[in-house]
Coordinates of C-alpha atoms in Angstrom, one line a residue:
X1 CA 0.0 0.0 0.0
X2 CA 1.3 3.5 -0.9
X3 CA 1.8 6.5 1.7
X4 CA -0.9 8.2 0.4
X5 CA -3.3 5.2 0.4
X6 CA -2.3 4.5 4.1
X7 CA -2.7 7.7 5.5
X8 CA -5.7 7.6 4.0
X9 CA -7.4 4.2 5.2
X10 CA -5.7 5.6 8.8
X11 CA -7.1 9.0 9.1
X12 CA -9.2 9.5 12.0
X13 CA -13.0 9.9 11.2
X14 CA -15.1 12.6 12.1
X15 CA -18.8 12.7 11.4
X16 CA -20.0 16.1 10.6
X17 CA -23.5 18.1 10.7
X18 CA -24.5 21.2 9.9
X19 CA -28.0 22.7 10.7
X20 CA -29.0 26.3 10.5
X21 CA -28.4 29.8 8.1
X22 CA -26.0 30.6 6.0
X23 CA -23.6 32.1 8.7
X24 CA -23.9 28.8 10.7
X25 CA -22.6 27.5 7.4
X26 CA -19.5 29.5 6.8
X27 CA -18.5 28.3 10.4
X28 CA -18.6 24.8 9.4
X29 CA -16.6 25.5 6.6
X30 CA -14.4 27.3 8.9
X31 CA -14.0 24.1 11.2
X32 CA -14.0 21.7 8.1
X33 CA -11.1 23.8 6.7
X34 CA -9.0 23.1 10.0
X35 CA -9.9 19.7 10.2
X36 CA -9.2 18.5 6.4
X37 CA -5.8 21.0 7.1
X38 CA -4.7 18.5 10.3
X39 CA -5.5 15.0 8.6
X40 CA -8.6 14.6 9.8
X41 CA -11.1 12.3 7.4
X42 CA -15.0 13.9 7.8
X43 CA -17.7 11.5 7.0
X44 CA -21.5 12.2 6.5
X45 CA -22.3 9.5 8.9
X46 CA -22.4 8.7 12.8
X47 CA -21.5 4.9 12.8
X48 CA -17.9 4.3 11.8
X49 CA -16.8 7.7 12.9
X50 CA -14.3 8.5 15.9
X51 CA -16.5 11.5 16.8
X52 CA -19.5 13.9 15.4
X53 CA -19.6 17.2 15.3
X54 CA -22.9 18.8 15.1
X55 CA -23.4 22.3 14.2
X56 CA -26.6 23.7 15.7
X57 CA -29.4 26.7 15.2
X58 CA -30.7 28.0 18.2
X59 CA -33.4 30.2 16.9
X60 CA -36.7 29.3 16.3
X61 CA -38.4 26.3 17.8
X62 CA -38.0 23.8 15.5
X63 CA -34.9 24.6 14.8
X64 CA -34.0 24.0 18.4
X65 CA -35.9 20.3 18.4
X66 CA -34.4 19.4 15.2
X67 CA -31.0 20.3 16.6
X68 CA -31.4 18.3 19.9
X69 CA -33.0 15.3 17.9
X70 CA -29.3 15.5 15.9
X71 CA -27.4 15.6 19.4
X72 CA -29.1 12.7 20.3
X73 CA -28.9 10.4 17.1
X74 CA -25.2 11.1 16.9
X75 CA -25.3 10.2 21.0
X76 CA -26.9 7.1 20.0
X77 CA -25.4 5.9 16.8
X78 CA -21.5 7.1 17.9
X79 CA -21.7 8.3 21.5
X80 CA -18.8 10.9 20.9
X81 CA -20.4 14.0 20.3
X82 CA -18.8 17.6 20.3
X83 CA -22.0 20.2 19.8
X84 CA -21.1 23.7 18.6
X85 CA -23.3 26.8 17.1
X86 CA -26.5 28.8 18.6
X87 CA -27.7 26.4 20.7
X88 CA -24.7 25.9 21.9
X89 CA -24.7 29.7 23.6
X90 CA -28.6 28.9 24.8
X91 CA -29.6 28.5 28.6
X92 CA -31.7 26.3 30.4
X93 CA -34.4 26.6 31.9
X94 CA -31.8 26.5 35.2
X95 CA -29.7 29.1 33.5
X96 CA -27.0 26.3 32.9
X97 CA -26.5 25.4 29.5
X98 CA -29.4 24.1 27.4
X99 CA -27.5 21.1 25.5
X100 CA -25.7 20.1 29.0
X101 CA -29.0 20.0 30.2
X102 CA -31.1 17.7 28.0
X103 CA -27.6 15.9 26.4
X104 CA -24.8 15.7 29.5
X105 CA -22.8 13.2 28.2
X106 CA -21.8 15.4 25.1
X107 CA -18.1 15.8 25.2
X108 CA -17.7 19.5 25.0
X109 CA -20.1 22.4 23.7
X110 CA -19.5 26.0 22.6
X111 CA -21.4 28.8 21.1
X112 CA -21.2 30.1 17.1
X113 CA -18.1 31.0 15.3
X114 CA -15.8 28.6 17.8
X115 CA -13.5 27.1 15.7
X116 CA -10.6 27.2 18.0
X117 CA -12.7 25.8 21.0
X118 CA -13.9 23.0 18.4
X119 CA -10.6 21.7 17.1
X120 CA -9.5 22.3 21.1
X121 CA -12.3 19.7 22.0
X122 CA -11.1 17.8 19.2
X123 CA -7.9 17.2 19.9
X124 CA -8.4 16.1 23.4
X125 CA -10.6 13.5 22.0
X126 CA -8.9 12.1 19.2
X127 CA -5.4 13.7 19.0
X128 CA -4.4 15.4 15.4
X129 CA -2.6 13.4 12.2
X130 CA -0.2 15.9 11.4
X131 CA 0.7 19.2 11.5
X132 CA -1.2 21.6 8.7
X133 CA 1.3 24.0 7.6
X134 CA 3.2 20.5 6.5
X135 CA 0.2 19.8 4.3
X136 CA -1.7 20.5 1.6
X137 CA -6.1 20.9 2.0
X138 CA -7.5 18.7 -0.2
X139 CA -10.6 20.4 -2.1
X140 CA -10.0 23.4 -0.8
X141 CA -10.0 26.8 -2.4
X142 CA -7.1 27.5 -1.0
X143 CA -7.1 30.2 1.5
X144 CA -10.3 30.5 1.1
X145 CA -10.9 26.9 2.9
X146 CA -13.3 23.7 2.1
X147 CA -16.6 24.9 1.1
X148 CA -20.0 22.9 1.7
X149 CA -21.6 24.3 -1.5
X150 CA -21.1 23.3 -5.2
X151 CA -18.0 24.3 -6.0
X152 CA -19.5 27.0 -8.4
X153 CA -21.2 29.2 -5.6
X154 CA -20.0 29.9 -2.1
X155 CA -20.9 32.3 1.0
X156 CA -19.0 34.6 1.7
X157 CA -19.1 36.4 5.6
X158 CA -18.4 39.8 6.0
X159 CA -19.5 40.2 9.9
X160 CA -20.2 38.2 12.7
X161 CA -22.9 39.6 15.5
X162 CA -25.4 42.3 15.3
X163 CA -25.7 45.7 17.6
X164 CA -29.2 45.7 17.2
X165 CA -32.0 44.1 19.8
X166 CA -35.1 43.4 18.0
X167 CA -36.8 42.0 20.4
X168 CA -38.2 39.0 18.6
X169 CA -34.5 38.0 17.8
X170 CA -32.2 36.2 20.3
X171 CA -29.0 36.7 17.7
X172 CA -27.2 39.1 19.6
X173 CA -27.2 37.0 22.8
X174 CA -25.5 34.2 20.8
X175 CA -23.3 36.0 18.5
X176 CA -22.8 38.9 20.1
X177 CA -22.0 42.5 18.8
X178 CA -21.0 43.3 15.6
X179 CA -17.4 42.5 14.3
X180 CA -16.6 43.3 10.8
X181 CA -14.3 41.3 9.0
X182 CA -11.0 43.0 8.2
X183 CA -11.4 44.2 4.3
X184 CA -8.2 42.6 3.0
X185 CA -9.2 39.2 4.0
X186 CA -12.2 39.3 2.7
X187 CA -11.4 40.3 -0.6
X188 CA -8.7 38.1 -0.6
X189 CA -10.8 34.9 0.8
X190 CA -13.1 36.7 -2.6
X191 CA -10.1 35.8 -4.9
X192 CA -9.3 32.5 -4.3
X193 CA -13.4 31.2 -4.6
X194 CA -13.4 32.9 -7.6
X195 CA -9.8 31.8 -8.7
X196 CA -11.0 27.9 -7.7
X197 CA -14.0 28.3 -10.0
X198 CA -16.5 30.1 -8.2
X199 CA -19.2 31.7 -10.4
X200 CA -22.1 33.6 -7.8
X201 CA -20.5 35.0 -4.7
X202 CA -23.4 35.1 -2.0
X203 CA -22.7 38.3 0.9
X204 CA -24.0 37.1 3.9
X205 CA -23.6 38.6 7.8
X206 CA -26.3 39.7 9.7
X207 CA -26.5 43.2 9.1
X208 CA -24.5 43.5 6.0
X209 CA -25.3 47.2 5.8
X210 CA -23.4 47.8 8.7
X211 CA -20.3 46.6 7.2
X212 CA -17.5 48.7 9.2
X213 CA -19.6 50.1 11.8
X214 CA -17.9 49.0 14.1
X215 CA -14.6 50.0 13.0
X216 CA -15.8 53.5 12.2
X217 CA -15.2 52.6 8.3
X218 CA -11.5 52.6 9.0
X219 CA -9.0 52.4 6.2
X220 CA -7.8 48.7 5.1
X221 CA -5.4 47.7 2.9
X222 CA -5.9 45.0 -0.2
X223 CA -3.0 44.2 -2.6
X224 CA -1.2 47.1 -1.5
X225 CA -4.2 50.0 -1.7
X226 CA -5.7 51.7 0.7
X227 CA -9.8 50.9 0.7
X228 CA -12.3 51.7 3.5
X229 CA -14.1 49.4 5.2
X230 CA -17.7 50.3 4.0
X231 CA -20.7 48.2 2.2
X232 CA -19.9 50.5 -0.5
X233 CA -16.5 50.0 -1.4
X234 CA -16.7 46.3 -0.8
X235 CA -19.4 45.6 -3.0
X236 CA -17.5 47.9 -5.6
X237 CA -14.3 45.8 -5.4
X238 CA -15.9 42.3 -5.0
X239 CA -18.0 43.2 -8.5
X240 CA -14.7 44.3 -10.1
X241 CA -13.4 40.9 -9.0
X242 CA -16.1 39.2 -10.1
X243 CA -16.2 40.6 -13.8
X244 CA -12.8 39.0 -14.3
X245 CA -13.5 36.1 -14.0
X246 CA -17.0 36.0 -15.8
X247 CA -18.9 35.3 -11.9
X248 CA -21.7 36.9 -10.1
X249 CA -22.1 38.8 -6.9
X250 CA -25.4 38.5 -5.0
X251 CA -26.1 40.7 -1.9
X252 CA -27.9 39.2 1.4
X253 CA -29.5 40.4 4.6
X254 CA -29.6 44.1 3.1
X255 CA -31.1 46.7 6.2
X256 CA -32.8 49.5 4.7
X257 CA -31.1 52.4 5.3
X258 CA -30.5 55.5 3.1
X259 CA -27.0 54.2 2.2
X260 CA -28.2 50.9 0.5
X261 CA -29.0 53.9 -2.1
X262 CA -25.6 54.2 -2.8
X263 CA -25.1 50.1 -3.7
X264 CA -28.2 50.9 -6.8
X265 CA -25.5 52.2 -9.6
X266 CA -23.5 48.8 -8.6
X267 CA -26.1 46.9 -10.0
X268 CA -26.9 49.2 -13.3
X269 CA -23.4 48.5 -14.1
X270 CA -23.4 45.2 -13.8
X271 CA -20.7 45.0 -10.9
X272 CA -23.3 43.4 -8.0
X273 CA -26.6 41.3 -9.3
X274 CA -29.8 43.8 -9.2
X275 CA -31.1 41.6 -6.6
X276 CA -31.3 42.8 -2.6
X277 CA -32.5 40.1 0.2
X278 CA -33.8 43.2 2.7
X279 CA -35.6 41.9 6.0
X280 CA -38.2 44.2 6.5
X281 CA -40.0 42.0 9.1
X282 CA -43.3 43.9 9.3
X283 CA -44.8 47.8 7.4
X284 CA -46.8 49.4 10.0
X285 CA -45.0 52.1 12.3
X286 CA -46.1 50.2 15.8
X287 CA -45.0 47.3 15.1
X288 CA -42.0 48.1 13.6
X289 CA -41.5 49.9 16.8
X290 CA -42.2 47.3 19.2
X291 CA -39.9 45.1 17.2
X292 CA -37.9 47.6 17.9
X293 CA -35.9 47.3 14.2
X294 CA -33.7 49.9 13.5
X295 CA -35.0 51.3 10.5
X296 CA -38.1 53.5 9.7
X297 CA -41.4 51.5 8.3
X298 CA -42.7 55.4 7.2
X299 CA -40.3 55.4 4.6
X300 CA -39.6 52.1 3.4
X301 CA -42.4 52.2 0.5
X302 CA -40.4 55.6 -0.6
X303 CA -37.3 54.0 -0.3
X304 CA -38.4 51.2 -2.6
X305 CA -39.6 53.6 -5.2
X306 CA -36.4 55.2 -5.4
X307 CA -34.6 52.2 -5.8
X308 CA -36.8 50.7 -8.3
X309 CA -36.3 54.3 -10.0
X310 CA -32.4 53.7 -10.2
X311 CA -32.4 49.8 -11.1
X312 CA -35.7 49.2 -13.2
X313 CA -34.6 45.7 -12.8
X314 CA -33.9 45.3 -9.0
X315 CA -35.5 42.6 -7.6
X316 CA -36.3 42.2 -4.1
X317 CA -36.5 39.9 -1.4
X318 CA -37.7 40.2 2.0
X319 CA -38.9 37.9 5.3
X320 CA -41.5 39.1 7.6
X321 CA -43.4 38.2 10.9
X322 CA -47.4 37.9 10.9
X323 CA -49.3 38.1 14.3
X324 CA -46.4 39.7 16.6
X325 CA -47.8 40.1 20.3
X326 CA -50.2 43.1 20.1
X327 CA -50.5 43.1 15.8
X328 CA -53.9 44.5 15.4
X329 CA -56.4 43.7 12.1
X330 CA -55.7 47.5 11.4
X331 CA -51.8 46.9 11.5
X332 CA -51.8 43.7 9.6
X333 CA -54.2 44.9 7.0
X334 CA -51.3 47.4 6.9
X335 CA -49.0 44.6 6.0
X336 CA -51.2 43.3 3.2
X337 CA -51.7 46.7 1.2
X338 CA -48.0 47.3 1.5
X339 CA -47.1 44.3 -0.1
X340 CA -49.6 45.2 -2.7
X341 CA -47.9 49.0 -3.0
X342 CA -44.2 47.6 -2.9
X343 CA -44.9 44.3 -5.1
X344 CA -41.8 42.0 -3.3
X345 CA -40.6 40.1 -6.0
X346 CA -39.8 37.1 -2.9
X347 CA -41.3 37.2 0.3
X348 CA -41.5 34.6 2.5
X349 CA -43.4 34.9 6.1
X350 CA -43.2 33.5 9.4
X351 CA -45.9 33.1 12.5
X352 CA -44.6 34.5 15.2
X353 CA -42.7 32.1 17.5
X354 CA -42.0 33.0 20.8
X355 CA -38.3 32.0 21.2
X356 CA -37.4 31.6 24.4
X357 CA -35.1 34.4 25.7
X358 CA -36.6 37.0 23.1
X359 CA -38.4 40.4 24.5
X360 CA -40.9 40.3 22.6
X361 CA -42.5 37.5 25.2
X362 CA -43.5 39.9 27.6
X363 CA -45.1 42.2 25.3
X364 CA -48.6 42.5 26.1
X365 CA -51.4 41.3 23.5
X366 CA -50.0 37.8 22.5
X367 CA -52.5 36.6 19.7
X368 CA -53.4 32.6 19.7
X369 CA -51.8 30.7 17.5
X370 CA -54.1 29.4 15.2
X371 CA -54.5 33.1 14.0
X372 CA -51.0 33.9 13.8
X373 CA -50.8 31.0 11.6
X374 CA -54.1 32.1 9.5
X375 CA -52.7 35.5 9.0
X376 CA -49.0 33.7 7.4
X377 CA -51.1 32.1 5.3
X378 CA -53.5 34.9 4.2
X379 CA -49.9 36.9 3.9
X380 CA -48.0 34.1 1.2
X381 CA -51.4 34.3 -0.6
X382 CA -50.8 37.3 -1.4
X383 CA -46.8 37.3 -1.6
X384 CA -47.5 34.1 -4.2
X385 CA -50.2 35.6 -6.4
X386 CA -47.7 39.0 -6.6
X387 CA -44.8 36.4 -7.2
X388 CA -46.7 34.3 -9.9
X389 CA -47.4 37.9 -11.6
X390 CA -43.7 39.0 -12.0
X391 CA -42.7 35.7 -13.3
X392 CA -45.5 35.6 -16.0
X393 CA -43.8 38.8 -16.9
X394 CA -40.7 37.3 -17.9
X395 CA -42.0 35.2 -20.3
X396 CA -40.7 36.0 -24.0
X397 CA -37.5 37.5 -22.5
X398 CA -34.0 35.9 -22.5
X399 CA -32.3 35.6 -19.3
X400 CA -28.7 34.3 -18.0
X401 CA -28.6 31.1 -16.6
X402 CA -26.6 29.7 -14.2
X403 CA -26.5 26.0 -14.3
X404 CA -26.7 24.1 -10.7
X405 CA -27.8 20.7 -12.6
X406 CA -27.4 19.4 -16.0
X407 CA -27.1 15.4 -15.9
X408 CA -25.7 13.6 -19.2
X409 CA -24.5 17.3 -20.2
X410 CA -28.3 18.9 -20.3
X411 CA -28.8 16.5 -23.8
X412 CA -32.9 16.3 -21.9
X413 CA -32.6 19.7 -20.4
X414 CA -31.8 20.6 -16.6
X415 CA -31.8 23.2 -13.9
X416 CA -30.7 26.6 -13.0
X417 CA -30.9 30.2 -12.0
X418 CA -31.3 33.7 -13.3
X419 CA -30.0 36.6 -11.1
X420 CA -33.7 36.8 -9.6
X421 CA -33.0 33.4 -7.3
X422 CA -30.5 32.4 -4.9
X423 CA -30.0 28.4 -3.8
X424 CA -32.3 27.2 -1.8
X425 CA -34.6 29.9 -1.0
X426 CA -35.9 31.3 -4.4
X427 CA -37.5 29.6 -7.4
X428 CA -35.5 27.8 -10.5
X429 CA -35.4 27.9 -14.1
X430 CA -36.2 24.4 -15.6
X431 CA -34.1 24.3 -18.9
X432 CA -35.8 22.1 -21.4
X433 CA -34.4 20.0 -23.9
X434 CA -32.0 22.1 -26.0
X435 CA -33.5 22.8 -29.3
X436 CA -29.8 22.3 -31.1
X437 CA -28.1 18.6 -30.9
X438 CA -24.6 20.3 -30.4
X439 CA -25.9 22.2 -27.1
X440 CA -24.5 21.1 -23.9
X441 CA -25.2 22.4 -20.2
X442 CA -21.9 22.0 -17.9
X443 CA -23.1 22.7 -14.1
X444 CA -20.9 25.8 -13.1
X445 CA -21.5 27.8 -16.5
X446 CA -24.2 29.9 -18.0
X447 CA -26.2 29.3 -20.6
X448 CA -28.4 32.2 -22.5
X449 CA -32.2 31.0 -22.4
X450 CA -35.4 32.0 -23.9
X451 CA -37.9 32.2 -21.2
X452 CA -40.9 30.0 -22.5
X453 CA -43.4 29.2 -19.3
X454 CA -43.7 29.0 -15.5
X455 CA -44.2 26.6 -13.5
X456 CA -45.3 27.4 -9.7
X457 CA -42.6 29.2 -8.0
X458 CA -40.3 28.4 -11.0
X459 CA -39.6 29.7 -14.6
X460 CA -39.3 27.3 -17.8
X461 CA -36.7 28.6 -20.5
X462 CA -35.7 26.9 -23.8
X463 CA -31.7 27.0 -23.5
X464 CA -30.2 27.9 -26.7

């Protein structure tokens, strides 16, 4: 047996989950990273490994049962189990720790964004191979880590924490404040996706508006010139990245404040996708304020308008929150006409849960929950019927597509997505049988497609 083959078969195993957002993703990818850099081997599964790691989300309900259900299959199929992410940081209902208390014979738990006190707990558990700056990663993108996406789109965190309290959110208390990322290493980390193939480049944090805030938009440094550490400037340099090497740049978790205007001639250009993911949460005034979210509902209609105005093309996003303790009809029909008046391209809409540990618990006026789930659903018939509208629009037209799935070369047709949907949370464009013999689809590449139907949530194109 060869070296390479041995150390190989002999490479400790680690099972590994991940659960949860985005930015619970890029700190797997973090730990992943370290652990592929040492020698370790990571495995999808729980029987055969030396240990699991599970990733958690602490936020909503289910999120919180579907995490501890994880904890306890790996508990049961392996028994070696080291738990990291939001639940990790959640208390009890003895103010100890929440996974300690339903799961004590975990071997070692930390909160998000803990990848030194992850591979710490490793290595008392199951000591490293070797030592990484000896060693190559294997299907990594070099500085830029293992990624758990297909290699031709990848997240890419700018912050970690949030400075805001909305008091239905528990973020904060996990996370903590809000720490930009220094400017050079993003853009760097930017590079090498893109240089490793790379083709859409998804922002995430969770305020990315407030990129630098923190910092007080200090001066940074990147290949040797200076650039400030602003939403603004990155966006600008990521999109003159990106048009190098033929990728795309797609903006997420977008507040709405007066200097997202300044993003709008970005996306004209063609530097960052005319697409903005902006949580407005809720429209009427009250709420808003006993949410307490940190921008003005008043002017969010306006603001719209004006950046419509700028990027005829823009399309928007957004998440919101029916029956919040004290909503009134008045407020939600509020809710419902403004999504008529701003015509969200995507909108997606949660009852409101009441996470424990989040202020908005001991707000007065909690409505049952059989009408905070009626009000959801009277809210996505609304966001659907405005959603199947704009797509029926786009019929006739030709749109970019980026191909996520094209079996036997796309010879039958395959999958995709225009700069109106990101993975996973948006619609697709099914790409029919290619009209021309010689046409291929390669997943990773665009392909120019006549728009031809829809189909639900999702376009139909004839690739050509």
């Amino acid at each position: 047996m060869s070296n390479a083959l041995h150390s190989a078969a002999s490479a400790p195993k680690i099972g590994f989950v991940s659960l949860g957002c985005p930015k619970a993703l890029t700190d797997s990818e973090l730990i992943l990273t370290q652990l592929s850099a040492e020698g370790y081997q990571t495995v999808k599964t729980f029987r055969g490994a030396d240990l699991v790691i599970v990733n958690t989300c602490g936020f909503i309900d289910d999120a919180v049962k579907e995490s501890l259900d994880t904890i306890g299959e790996a508990l049961t199929e392996n028994g070696k189990v080291i738990v990291t992410g939001c639940l990790g940081a959640k208390p009890g209902a003895d103010g100890g720790n929440l996974v300690r208390q339903m799961h004590p014979s975990v071997l070692a738990v930390t909160g998000p964004h803990a990848t030194q006190e992850v591979m710490d707990a490793v290595h008392r558990n199951l000591p490293k191979p070797h030592d990484p700056f000896m060693d190559l990663v294997p299907n990594a993108f070099g500085v830029a880590g293992i990624k758990l996406t297909p290699r031709h789109y990848a997240y890419l965190k700018i912050s970690e924490g949030c400075n805001h309290r909305c008091t239905f959110c528990i973020i904060p208390s996990l996370r903590g404040n809000l720490v930009s990322r220094p400017i050079g290493d993003v853009l760097t980390e930017a590079q090498a996706l893109f240089a490793g193939g790379v083709k859409e480049l998804l922002v995430v944090s969770q305020d990315t508006s407030a990129y630098g805030v923190d910092v007080q938009y200090r001066t940074g440094f990147w290949n040797g010139k200076p650039i400030k550490t602003r939403l603004f400037e990155l966006a600008q340099a990521l999109g003159e990245l990106a048009q190098e090497y033929g990728a795309w740049v797609r903006l997420h978790y977008v507040y709405p404040y007066p200097s997202v205007d300044e993003i709008l001639p970005l996306m004209t250009s063609g530097l960052v996708l005319p697409y903005l993911d902006v949580p407005f949460q809720h429209s009427h005034p009250n709420v808003l304020k006993r949410m307490k979210r940190p921008a003005s509902g008043e002017k969010n209609l306006e603001r719209i308008e004006c950046w419509r105005a700028a990027c005829p093309a823009l399309v928007i996003r957004s998440t919101f929150i029916a029956g919040f303790p004290g909503e009134t009809d008045e407020e939600f029909a509020h809710l419902l006409e403004f999504m008529q008046a701003a015509q969200i391209d995507r909108a997606g809409c949660f009852a409101y849960s009441p996470v424990s540990g989040a202020a908005a618990n001991d707000l007065s006026g909690m409505l049952p929950a059989e009408l905070r789930e009626e009000r959801r659903a009277r809210f996505m018939a609304v966001a659907e019927a405005i959603s199947a509208e704009k797509l029926r629009q786009r019929v006739g037209a030709t749109m970019q597509v980026l191909v996520d799935h094209a079996p036997g070369l796309g010879k039958k047709g395959g999958r995709g997505r225009s700069f109106a949907d990101a993975p996973e949370i948006d619609g697709v464009v099914e790409l029919l049988q290619p009209e021309k013999i010689s046409k291929t689809l390669k997943v990773g590449e665009f392909t120019k497609a006549r728009i031809v139907g829809t189909r639900g949530h999702d376009l139909v194109a004839q690739p050509f």
